Amino acid sequence: MPADATPDLYADPLAFGQRMQILRTRRGMSRPVVAGLLGKSPSWVKQIERGEIGMPKLPTVLRIAELLRVRNLSDLTGDQSAPVDLFIGPGHPRLPEVRDAVNALTLNTVRQAPSAEHIAARLATAWAARHRAARHREVLGELLPGLIRDAQLTVRQADTAAERRAGQAVLSEVYSLAQFFLAYQPDSALLWRVAERGTVAAQESEDPHAIGVAAWLACEAHRDAGHFEAAEAVAQEALGFLADRRAEDPKVLAIAGALEAGAGFTAARRGEAGAAWGWWDRAQVAAQALPVGYYDPITSFSTAIMGAHAVTVAVELRAGGESVRQAAASDATTIPSRPRRARHRIEEARAYQLDGQAETALATLERAYEAAPETIRYNGFARRIVLEETESRIPAHRQRAAVLAEQLGMLAA
């Protein structure tokens, strides 16, 4: 291998520090940024990466893994004997059915396709069911195969350009719904394929809302993969496209606000506090301009969600005290969606753990589990907190974390 080539995490016996440096560089994060987000000095990061300091203890390793969005802990530690998935959850039993529907071509189907209006009505029912359900992936896994096949057929059998555009708009939204099911499951290639198909369908539809939703989900996927520059570029381009259209329709305004909030999360994950809160301010303006009581069924964007977004910004910036203050100021009970409420509880738990309140963090994760078990089971941040607290020196914390670990399926052989 050439001397200037990047070592392969999977082929070379690399030390912890080397792995950390490779993963940090791939994320485009400088040592000072990583140090600041870890509460360490840049010299400490440099010493770790050079091997002058050995691998830190588990809590610090887990926080590094979270910061660098390490999918499997062995990618960072090099220990392949006991791989631990952090940001990839278990495969849902209905994953094969959804995968088969995505892969189907519907070339030889002779039945009459449903209208775009019919698909749109089923989509509205599916979104509502998802928000009500504690086990929302089970609900989506049951509905998606039929929706995907029917929406594909609607586009194939469209007779006019207008019908085809309408079909592409609902097909794009079906793919958006599928991304909520596929996120953090062990088939990343399928998730990206669905995201790309949704983006193409949205562009073919020429529908501003469909294009905005596809862009928002693309930003989420890029950020979760650590592609921060791509997430920022997509958000900026989509917001530019929607700039003259956001006043025309609350749905378009809501997706623009969601894109602004998401841009804030991306900036926060890069350690850019000023930019992060600036984006939050812009999203707050959008939320306040929405009709009273409006709640977007796809992104959950609304006035009710802005407190939750503030918690996430503070947590991503690793500002423990500020994140706890934001958690205290937010009101999860105003969030009507069970999975979104559970996600907010997880963000609150991250805040409390950052602030050194481990017991409160575990209690908050228990509340997340009560709201939507299938949200917390697939959430890498929750899994990291639970795993860390199973190593706590306080017996009560270890016991509480062990119960959660069993509920989340983390103790399975």
Short mmCIF file of C-alpha atoms in Angstrom, two decimals:
data_model
loop_
_atom_site.label_atom_id
_atom_site.label_comp_id
_atom_site.label_asym_id
_atom_site.label_seq_id
_atom_site.Cartn_x
_atom_site.Cartn_y
_atom_site.Cartn_z
CA MET A 1 0.00 0.00 0.00
CA PRO A 2 1.38 3.48 -0.88
CA ALA A 3 2.71 5.43 2.07
CA ASP A 4 0.21 8.24 1.57
CA ALA A 5 -2.85 5.96 1.25
CA THR A 6 -5.52 5.93 3.92
CA PRO A 7 -5.27 2.69 5.92
CA ASP A 8 -8.17 0.27 5.70
CA LEU A 9 -10.03 -0.10 8.98
CA TYR A 10 -10.92 -3.69 8.14
CA ALA A 11 -7.68 -4.97 6.62
CA ASP A 12 -4.99 -3.54 8.85
CA PRO A 13 -4.34 -4.16 12.57
CA LEU A 14 -4.61 -0.52 13.57
CA ALA A 15 -4.35 0.92 17.04
CA PHE A 16 -7.28 2.73 18.63
CA GLY A 17 -5.74 6.15 18.05
CA GLN A 18 -5.13 5.48 14.37
CA ARG A 19 -8.71 4.34 13.94
CA MET A 20 -9.96 7.43 15.72
CA GLN A 21 -7.89 9.68 13.44
CA ILE A 22 -9.14 7.93 10.28
CA LEU A 23 -12.78 8.16 11.36
CA ARG A 24 -12.38 11.79 12.45
CA THR A 25 -10.78 12.72 9.12
CA ARG A 26 -13.53 10.96 7.17
CA ARG A 27 -16.06 13.07 9.04
CA GLY A 28 -14.17 16.24 8.13
CA MET A 29 -13.76 17.20 11.80
CA SER A 30 -10.67 18.93 13.14
CA ARG A 31 -8.95 17.96 16.37
CA PRO A 32 -10.04 21.19 18.14
CA VAL A 33 -13.67 20.58 17.20
CA VAL A 34 -13.58 16.96 18.40
CA ALA A 35 -11.78 18.00 21.56
CA GLY A 36 -14.33 20.71 22.30
CA LEU A 37 -17.27 18.37 21.78
CA LEU A 38 -15.65 15.77 24.05
CA GLY A 39 -14.74 18.29 26.73
CA LYS A 40 -11.04 17.54 26.20
CA SER A 41 -8.06 19.51 24.97
CA PRO A 42 -6.76 19.31 21.38
CA SER A 43 -3.47 18.03 22.76
CA TRP A 44 -5.32 15.12 24.41
CA VAL A 45 -6.88 14.17 21.07
CA LYS A 46 -3.47 14.44 19.40
CA GLN A 47 -1.86 12.23 22.04
CA ILE A 48 -4.61 9.63 21.70
CA GLU A 49 -4.30 9.56 17.92
CA ARG A 50 -0.51 9.27 18.06
CA GLY A 51 -0.70 6.42 20.54
CA GLU A 52 1.01 8.42 23.29
CA ILE A 53 -2.04 7.71 25.44
CA GLY A 54 -3.72 4.33 25.39
CA MET A 55 -7.36 3.63 24.65
CA PRO A 56 -9.53 5.51 27.18
CA LYS A 57 -12.14 3.90 29.40
CA LEU A 58 -15.45 2.68 28.02
CA PRO A 59 -17.56 5.82 28.73
CA THR A 60 -15.11 7.98 26.75
CA VAL A 61 -14.81 5.40 23.98
CA LEU A 62 -18.60 5.34 23.65
CA ARG A 63 -18.79 9.13 23.46
CA ILE A 64 -16.09 9.19 20.79
CA ALA A 65 -18.03 6.53 18.88
CA GLU A 66 -21.21 8.60 19.12
CA LEU A 67 -19.46 11.77 18.02
CA LEU A 68 -17.87 10.07 15.01
CA ARG A 69 -21.07 8.15 14.23
CA VAL A 70 -19.38 4.78 14.43
CA ARG A 71 -21.89 2.16 13.31
CA ASN A 72 -20.17 -0.72 15.06
CA LEU A 73 -17.95 -0.20 18.08
CA SER A 74 -15.33 -2.59 16.70
CA ASP A 75 -14.66 -0.12 13.86
CA LEU A 76 -13.20 2.17 16.52
CA THR A 77 -11.69 -0.30 18.98
CA GLY A 78 -10.50 -2.92 16.50
CA ASP A 79 -11.89 -5.69 18.71
CA GLN A 80 -13.86 -7.98 16.38
CA SER A 81 -14.54 -10.59 19.07
CA ALA A 82 -17.58 -8.80 20.50
CA PRO A 83 -19.05 -6.43 17.92
CA VAL A 84 -21.59 -3.97 19.30
CA ASP A 85 -23.94 -2.19 16.92
CA LEU A 86 -24.59 1.37 18.04
CA PHE A 87 -26.32 3.15 15.18
CA ILE A 88 -27.70 0.10 13.40
CA GLY A 89 -30.63 -1.52 15.15
CA PRO A 90 -32.04 -5.03 14.73
CA GLY A 91 -33.62 -6.10 11.48
CA HIS A 92 -37.40 -5.85 11.70
CA PRO A 93 -39.29 -9.08 10.84
CA ARG A 94 -41.11 -7.23 8.04
CA LEU A 95 -37.92 -5.92 6.44
CA PRO A 96 -37.79 -8.70 3.78
CA GLU A 97 -41.36 -7.91 2.66
CA VAL A 98 -40.57 -4.22 2.28
CA ARG A 99 -37.31 -5.00 0.48
CA ASP A 100 -39.13 -7.29 -1.97
CA ALA A 101 -41.67 -4.55 -2.72
CA VAL A 102 -38.92 -1.99 -3.37
CA ASN A 103 -37.10 -4.41 -5.66
CA ALA A 104 -40.21 -5.42 -7.64
CA LEU A 105 -40.55 -3.96 -11.14
CA THR A 106 -44.36 -4.35 -11.59
CA LEU A 107 -43.75 -4.92 -15.31
CA ASN A 108 -46.22 -7.75 -15.84
CA THR A 109 -49.05 -6.55 -13.59
CA VAL A 110 -52.34 -6.47 -15.47
CA ARG A 111 -54.64 -5.11 -12.77
CA GLN A 112 -55.86 -1.52 -12.90
CA ALA A 113 -53.71 0.90 -10.93
CA PRO A 114 -55.36 2.97 -8.20
CA SER A 115 -55.55 6.71 -8.73
CA ALA A 116 -53.01 9.11 -7.23
CA GLU A 117 -55.81 10.48 -5.04
CA HIS A 118 -56.47 6.98 -3.68
CA ILE A 119 -52.77 6.50 -2.86
CA ALA A 120 -52.68 9.93 -1.20
CA ALA A 121 -55.63 8.99 1.02
CA ARG A 122 -53.91 5.75 2.06
CA LEU A 123 -50.74 7.68 2.77
CA ALA A 124 -52.59 10.07 5.07
CA THR A 125 -54.00 7.08 6.95
CA ALA A 126 -50.53 5.51 7.17
CA TRP A 127 -48.90 8.67 8.56
CA ALA A 128 -51.67 9.04 11.15
CA ALA A 129 -51.32 5.38 12.15
CA ARG A 130 -47.57 5.78 12.53
CA HIS A 131 -47.93 8.72 14.87
CA ARG A 132 -50.48 6.88 17.05
CA ALA A 133 -48.63 3.59 17.30
CA ALA A 134 -46.12 2.61 19.96
CA ARG A 135 -44.82 -0.09 17.60
CA HIS A 136 -44.82 2.11 14.55
CA ARG A 137 -42.37 0.05 12.50
CA GLU A 138 -44.72 -2.90 12.70
CA VAL A 139 -47.53 -0.67 11.42
CA LEU A 140 -45.43 0.66 8.55
CA GLY A 141 -44.01 -2.76 7.73
CA GLU A 142 -47.53 -4.06 7.23
CA LEU A 143 -48.72 -1.14 5.09
CA LEU A 144 -45.66 -0.39 2.96
CA PRO A 145 -45.44 -3.39 0.60
CA GLY A 146 -48.91 -2.72 -0.85
CA LEU A 147 -48.38 1.03 -0.95
CA ILE A 148 -45.05 0.72 -2.76
CA ARG A 149 -46.37 -1.67 -5.40
CA ASP A 150 -49.56 0.32 -5.97
CA ALA A 151 -47.77 3.67 -6.20
CA GLN A 152 -45.26 2.25 -8.69
CA LEU A 153 -48.17 0.93 -10.74
CA THR A 154 -49.95 4.29 -10.62
CA VAL A 155 -46.94 5.96 -12.24
CA ARG A 156 -46.56 3.19 -14.85
CA GLN A 157 -50.19 3.41 -15.97
CA ALA A 158 -50.46 7.21 -16.06
CA ASP A 159 -52.01 8.35 -19.35
CA THR A 160 -51.20 12.05 -19.27
CA ALA A 161 -48.28 14.19 -18.16
CA ALA A 162 -50.39 15.65 -15.36
CA GLU A 163 -51.38 12.20 -14.12
CA ARG A 164 -47.76 11.08 -14.23
CA ARG A 165 -46.61 14.09 -12.20
CA ALA A 166 -49.33 13.45 -9.63
CA GLY A 167 -48.31 9.79 -9.49
CA GLN A 168 -44.65 10.68 -9.03
CA ALA A 169 -45.56 13.01 -6.15
CA VAL A 170 -47.38 10.28 -4.21
CA LEU A 171 -44.70 7.70 -5.11
CA SER A 172 -42.08 10.05 -3.68
CA GLU A 173 -44.06 10.33 -0.46
CA VAL A 174 -44.43 6.54 -0.27
CA TYR A 175 -40.64 6.30 -0.49
CA SER A 176 -40.42 8.93 2.24
CA LEU A 177 -42.63 6.80 4.46
CA ALA A 178 -40.43 3.80 3.67
CA GLN A 179 -37.35 5.68 4.86
CA PHE A 180 -38.87 6.03 8.32
CA PHE A 181 -39.23 2.24 8.41
CA LEU A 182 -35.78 1.48 6.98
CA ALA A 183 -33.76 3.97 9.07
CA TYR A 184 -31.15 2.30 11.31
CA GLN A 185 -31.97 -1.18 10.03
CA PRO A 186 -29.17 -3.47 8.80
CA ASP A 187 -29.62 -2.68 5.10
CA SER A 188 -28.07 0.72 4.48
CA ALA A 189 -27.88 0.10 0.74
CA LEU A 190 -31.66 -0.34 0.58
CA LEU A 191 -32.20 2.87 2.55
CA TRP A 192 -30.02 4.87 0.16
CA ARG A 193 -31.70 3.27 -2.86
CA VAL A 194 -35.12 4.29 -1.55
CA ALA A 195 -33.86 7.80 -0.77
CA GLU A 196 -32.51 8.20 -4.29
CA ARG A 197 -35.71 6.89 -5.86
CA GLY A 198 -37.74 9.27 -3.72
CA THR A 199 -35.60 12.20 -4.82
CA VAL A 200 -35.94 11.30 -8.51
CA ALA A 201 -39.71 10.84 -8.20
CA ALA A 202 -40.03 14.17 -6.39
CA GLN A 203 -38.09 15.98 -9.10
CA GLU A 204 -40.19 14.32 -11.80
CA SER A 205 -43.35 15.46 -10.01
CA GLU A 206 -42.24 19.12 -9.99
CA ASP A 207 -44.17 19.40 -6.71
CA PRO A 208 -42.42 21.80 -4.27
CA HIS A 209 -43.56 19.92 -1.17
CA ALA A 210 -42.44 16.54 -2.53
CA ILE A 211 -39.08 18.01 -3.51
CA GLY A 212 -38.67 19.58 -0.07
CA VAL A 213 -39.49 16.34 1.76
CA ALA A 214 -37.07 14.34 -0.39
CA ALA A 215 -34.35 16.92 0.29
CA TRP A 216 -35.06 16.91 4.03
CA LEU A 217 -34.75 13.14 4.20
CA ALA A 218 -31.58 13.24 2.11
CA CYS A 219 -30.11 15.73 4.59
CA GLU A 220 -31.04 13.45 7.49
CA ALA A 221 -29.39 10.47 5.78
CA HIS A 222 -26.23 12.42 4.91
CA ARG A 223 -25.90 13.77 8.46
CA ASP A 224 -26.37 10.33 10.01
CA ALA A 225 -23.68 8.99 7.68
CA GLY A 226 -21.33 11.81 8.69
CA HIS A 227 -21.53 13.51 5.28
CA PHE A 228 -21.91 16.97 6.78
CA GLU A 229 -20.93 18.97 3.71
CA ALA A 230 -23.42 17.04 1.57
CA ALA A 231 -26.17 17.60 4.14
CA GLU A 232 -25.44 21.34 4.19
CA ALA A 233 -25.32 21.59 0.38
CA VAL A 234 -28.64 19.78 -0.09
CA ALA A 235 -30.34 21.90 2.57
CA GLN A 236 -29.08 25.14 1.07
CA GLU A 237 -30.13 24.19 -2.46
CA ALA A 238 -33.58 23.03 -1.36
CA LEU A 239 -34.17 26.16 0.72
CA GLY A 240 -33.18 28.30 -2.25
CA PHE A 241 -35.69 26.42 -4.41
CA LEU A 242 -38.46 26.86 -1.81
CA ALA A 243 -37.69 30.50 -1.00
CA ASP A 244 -40.34 31.97 -3.30
CA ARG A 245 -42.84 29.18 -2.64
CA ARG A 246 -42.94 28.87 1.15
CA ALA A 247 -45.62 31.54 1.54
CA GLU A 248 -47.98 29.73 -0.84
CA ASP A 249 -48.76 26.64 1.23
CA PRO A 250 -48.36 25.71 4.95
CA LYS A 251 -46.99 22.33 3.87
CA VAL A 252 -44.19 24.01 1.93
CA LEU A 253 -43.48 26.43 4.77
CA ALA A 254 -43.31 23.52 7.22
CA ILE A 255 -40.84 21.57 5.12
CA ALA A 256 -38.70 24.69 4.72
CA GLY A 257 -38.73 25.10 8.50
CA ALA A 258 -37.79 21.45 8.94
CA LEU A 259 -34.86 21.93 6.54
CA GLU A 260 -33.69 24.95 8.57
CA ALA A 261 -33.92 22.99 11.82
CA GLY A 262 -32.02 20.12 10.22
CA ALA A 263 -29.31 22.50 9.03
CA GLY A 264 -29.00 23.61 12.64
CA PHE A 265 -28.46 20.01 13.76
CA THR A 266 -25.75 19.57 11.12
CA ALA A 267 -23.95 22.74 12.21
CA ALA A 268 -24.22 21.68 15.85
CA ARG A 269 -22.73 18.28 15.13
CA ARG A 270 -19.80 20.07 13.53
CA GLY A 271 -19.39 22.19 16.66
CA GLU A 272 -20.52 25.44 15.00
CA ALA A 273 -22.63 26.94 17.79
CA GLY A 274 -23.38 30.32 16.18
CA ALA A 275 -24.55 28.77 12.92
CA ALA A 276 -26.56 26.11 14.74
CA TRP A 277 -28.57 28.57 16.83
CA GLY A 278 -28.92 30.89 13.83
CA TRP A 279 -30.62 28.11 11.88
CA TRP A 280 -32.82 27.34 14.90
CA ASP A 281 -33.91 30.98 14.99
CA ARG A 282 -34.89 30.81 11.32
CA ALA A 283 -36.85 27.61 11.91
CA GLN A 284 -38.62 29.26 14.86
CA VAL A 285 -39.77 32.10 12.59
CA ALA A 286 -41.18 29.52 10.15
CA ALA A 287 -42.95 27.65 12.95
CA GLN A 288 -44.58 30.81 14.26
CA ALA A 289 -45.84 31.65 10.77
CA LEU A 290 -47.73 28.34 10.48
CA PRO A 291 -51.49 28.21 11.08
CA VAL A 292 -52.41 27.68 14.74
CA GLY A 293 -52.29 23.98 15.62
CA TYR A 294 -50.54 22.93 12.41
CA TYR A 295 -48.48 19.73 12.78
CA ASP A 296 -46.66 18.37 9.74
CA PRO A 297 -47.42 14.64 9.39
CA ILE A 298 -44.05 13.82 7.83
CA THR A 299 -41.44 15.95 9.60
CA SER A 300 -43.45 16.74 12.77
CA PHE A 301 -42.48 20.38 12.22
CA SER A 302 -44.68 22.71 14.28
CA THR A 303 -44.50 25.18 17.15
CA ALA A 304 -44.83 22.16 19.46
CA ILE A 305 -41.56 20.70 18.20
CA MET A 306 -39.31 23.75 18.49
CA GLY A 307 -38.50 23.11 22.14
CA ALA A 308 -37.43 19.60 21.22
CA HIS A 309 -35.27 20.99 18.41
CA ALA A 310 -33.58 23.36 20.89
CA VAL A 311 -32.69 20.40 23.11
CA THR A 312 -31.15 18.58 20.16
CA VAL A 313 -29.06 21.59 19.11
CA ALA A 314 -27.70 21.99 22.63
CA VAL A 315 -27.01 18.27 23.00
CA GLU A 316 -25.22 18.07 19.66
CA LEU A 317 -23.06 20.97 20.80
CA ARG A 318 -22.28 18.93 23.95
CA ALA A 319 -23.53 21.82 26.09
CA GLY A 320 -24.69 19.86 29.14
CA GLY A 321 -26.05 22.71 31.24
CA GLU A 322 -27.73 24.42 28.32
CA SER A 323 -29.27 21.19 27.06
CA VAL A 324 -30.78 20.51 30.50
CA ARG A 325 -32.17 24.06 30.61
CA GLN A 326 -33.71 23.54 27.19
CA ALA A 327 -35.13 20.19 28.29
CA ALA A 328 -36.73 21.82 31.31
CA ALA A 329 -38.25 24.53 29.10
CA SER A 330 -39.67 22.10 26.52
CA ASP A 331 -42.89 20.17 26.98
CA ALA A 332 -42.91 16.71 25.43
CA THR A 333 -46.60 16.26 26.18
CA THR A 334 -47.44 18.78 23.45
CA ILE A 335 -45.92 16.50 20.80
CA PRO A 336 -48.84 14.42 19.47
CA SER A 337 -46.70 11.78 17.73
CA ARG A 338 -45.66 8.84 19.91
CA PRO A 339 -42.43 8.06 17.98
CA ARG A 340 -41.47 11.73 17.85
CA ARG A 341 -42.22 12.12 21.55
CA ALA A 342 -40.04 9.08 22.29
CA ARG A 343 -37.22 10.56 20.22
CA HIS A 344 -37.47 13.78 22.21
CA ARG A 345 -37.25 11.80 25.46
CA ILE A 346 -34.05 10.25 24.15
CA GLU A 347 -32.63 13.69 23.42
CA GLU A 348 -33.57 14.75 26.96
CA ALA A 349 -31.76 11.67 28.28
CA ARG A 350 -28.66 12.67 26.34
CA ALA A 351 -28.92 16.11 27.94
CA TYR A 352 -29.15 14.72 31.45
CA GLN A 353 -26.25 12.36 30.94
CA LEU A 354 -24.11 15.13 29.52
CA ASP A 355 -24.88 17.08 32.69
CA GLY A 356 -23.83 14.16 34.89
CA GLN A 357 -27.39 13.16 35.85
CA ALA A 358 -27.17 9.49 34.91
CA GLU A 359 -30.13 8.35 37.00
CA THR A 360 -32.42 10.95 35.44
CA ALA A 361 -31.13 9.97 32.00
CA LEU A 362 -32.11 6.34 32.59
CA ALA A 363 -35.51 7.35 33.93
CA THR A 364 -36.08 9.46 30.82
CA LEU A 365 -35.14 6.55 28.57
CA GLU A 366 -37.71 4.45 30.40
CA ARG A 367 -40.31 7.08 29.50
CA ALA A 368 -39.13 6.93 25.89
CA TYR A 369 -39.65 3.18 25.93
CA GLU A 370 -43.17 3.64 27.27
CA ALA A 371 -43.99 6.10 24.47
CA ALA A 372 -42.63 4.03 21.57
CA PRO A 373 -40.45 0.93 22.11
CA GLU A 374 -39.62 0.72 18.41
CA THR A 375 -38.10 4.19 18.48
CA ILE A 376 -35.67 3.55 21.30
CA ARG A 377 -34.73 0.05 20.10
CA TYR A 378 -33.29 1.55 16.92
CA ASN A 379 -31.72 4.67 18.43
CA GLY A 380 -27.92 4.65 18.71
CA PHE A 381 -27.81 7.46 21.28
CA ALA A 382 -30.11 5.54 23.62
CA ARG A 383 -28.13 2.34 23.12
CA ARG A 384 -24.89 4.18 23.92
CA ILE A 385 -26.27 5.57 27.19
CA VAL A 386 -27.60 2.18 28.26
CA LEU A 387 -24.35 0.43 27.39
CA GLU A 388 -22.33 3.01 29.28
CA GLU A 389 -24.49 2.78 32.39
CA THR A 390 -24.26 -1.01 32.49
CA GLU A 391 -20.64 -0.31 33.47
CA SER A 392 -21.57 2.22 36.16
CA ARG A 393 -19.94 1.98 39.57
CA ILE A 394 -23.36 2.52 41.16
CA PRO A 395 -25.22 -0.81 41.50
CA ALA A 396 -28.68 0.78 41.14
CA HIS A 397 -27.64 2.36 37.84
CA ARG A 398 -26.22 -0.92 36.55
CA GLN A 399 -29.42 -2.76 37.45
CA ARG A 400 -31.65 -0.13 35.84
CA ALA A 401 -29.52 -0.07 32.70
CA ALA A 402 -29.51 -3.87 32.51
CA VAL A 403 -33.32 -3.92 32.48
CA LEU A 404 -33.34 -1.40 29.64
CA ALA A 405 -30.66 -3.32 27.78
CA GLU A 406 -32.83 -6.44 27.92
CA GLN A 407 -35.88 -4.51 26.71
CA LEU A 408 -33.88 -3.10 23.80
CA GLY A 409 -32.59 -6.51 22.79
CA MET A 410 -28.99 -5.59 23.54
CA LEU A 411 -28.34 -8.71 25.63
CA ALA A 412 -29.30 -11.17 22.91
CA ALA A 413 -26.62 -13.65 21.99
#
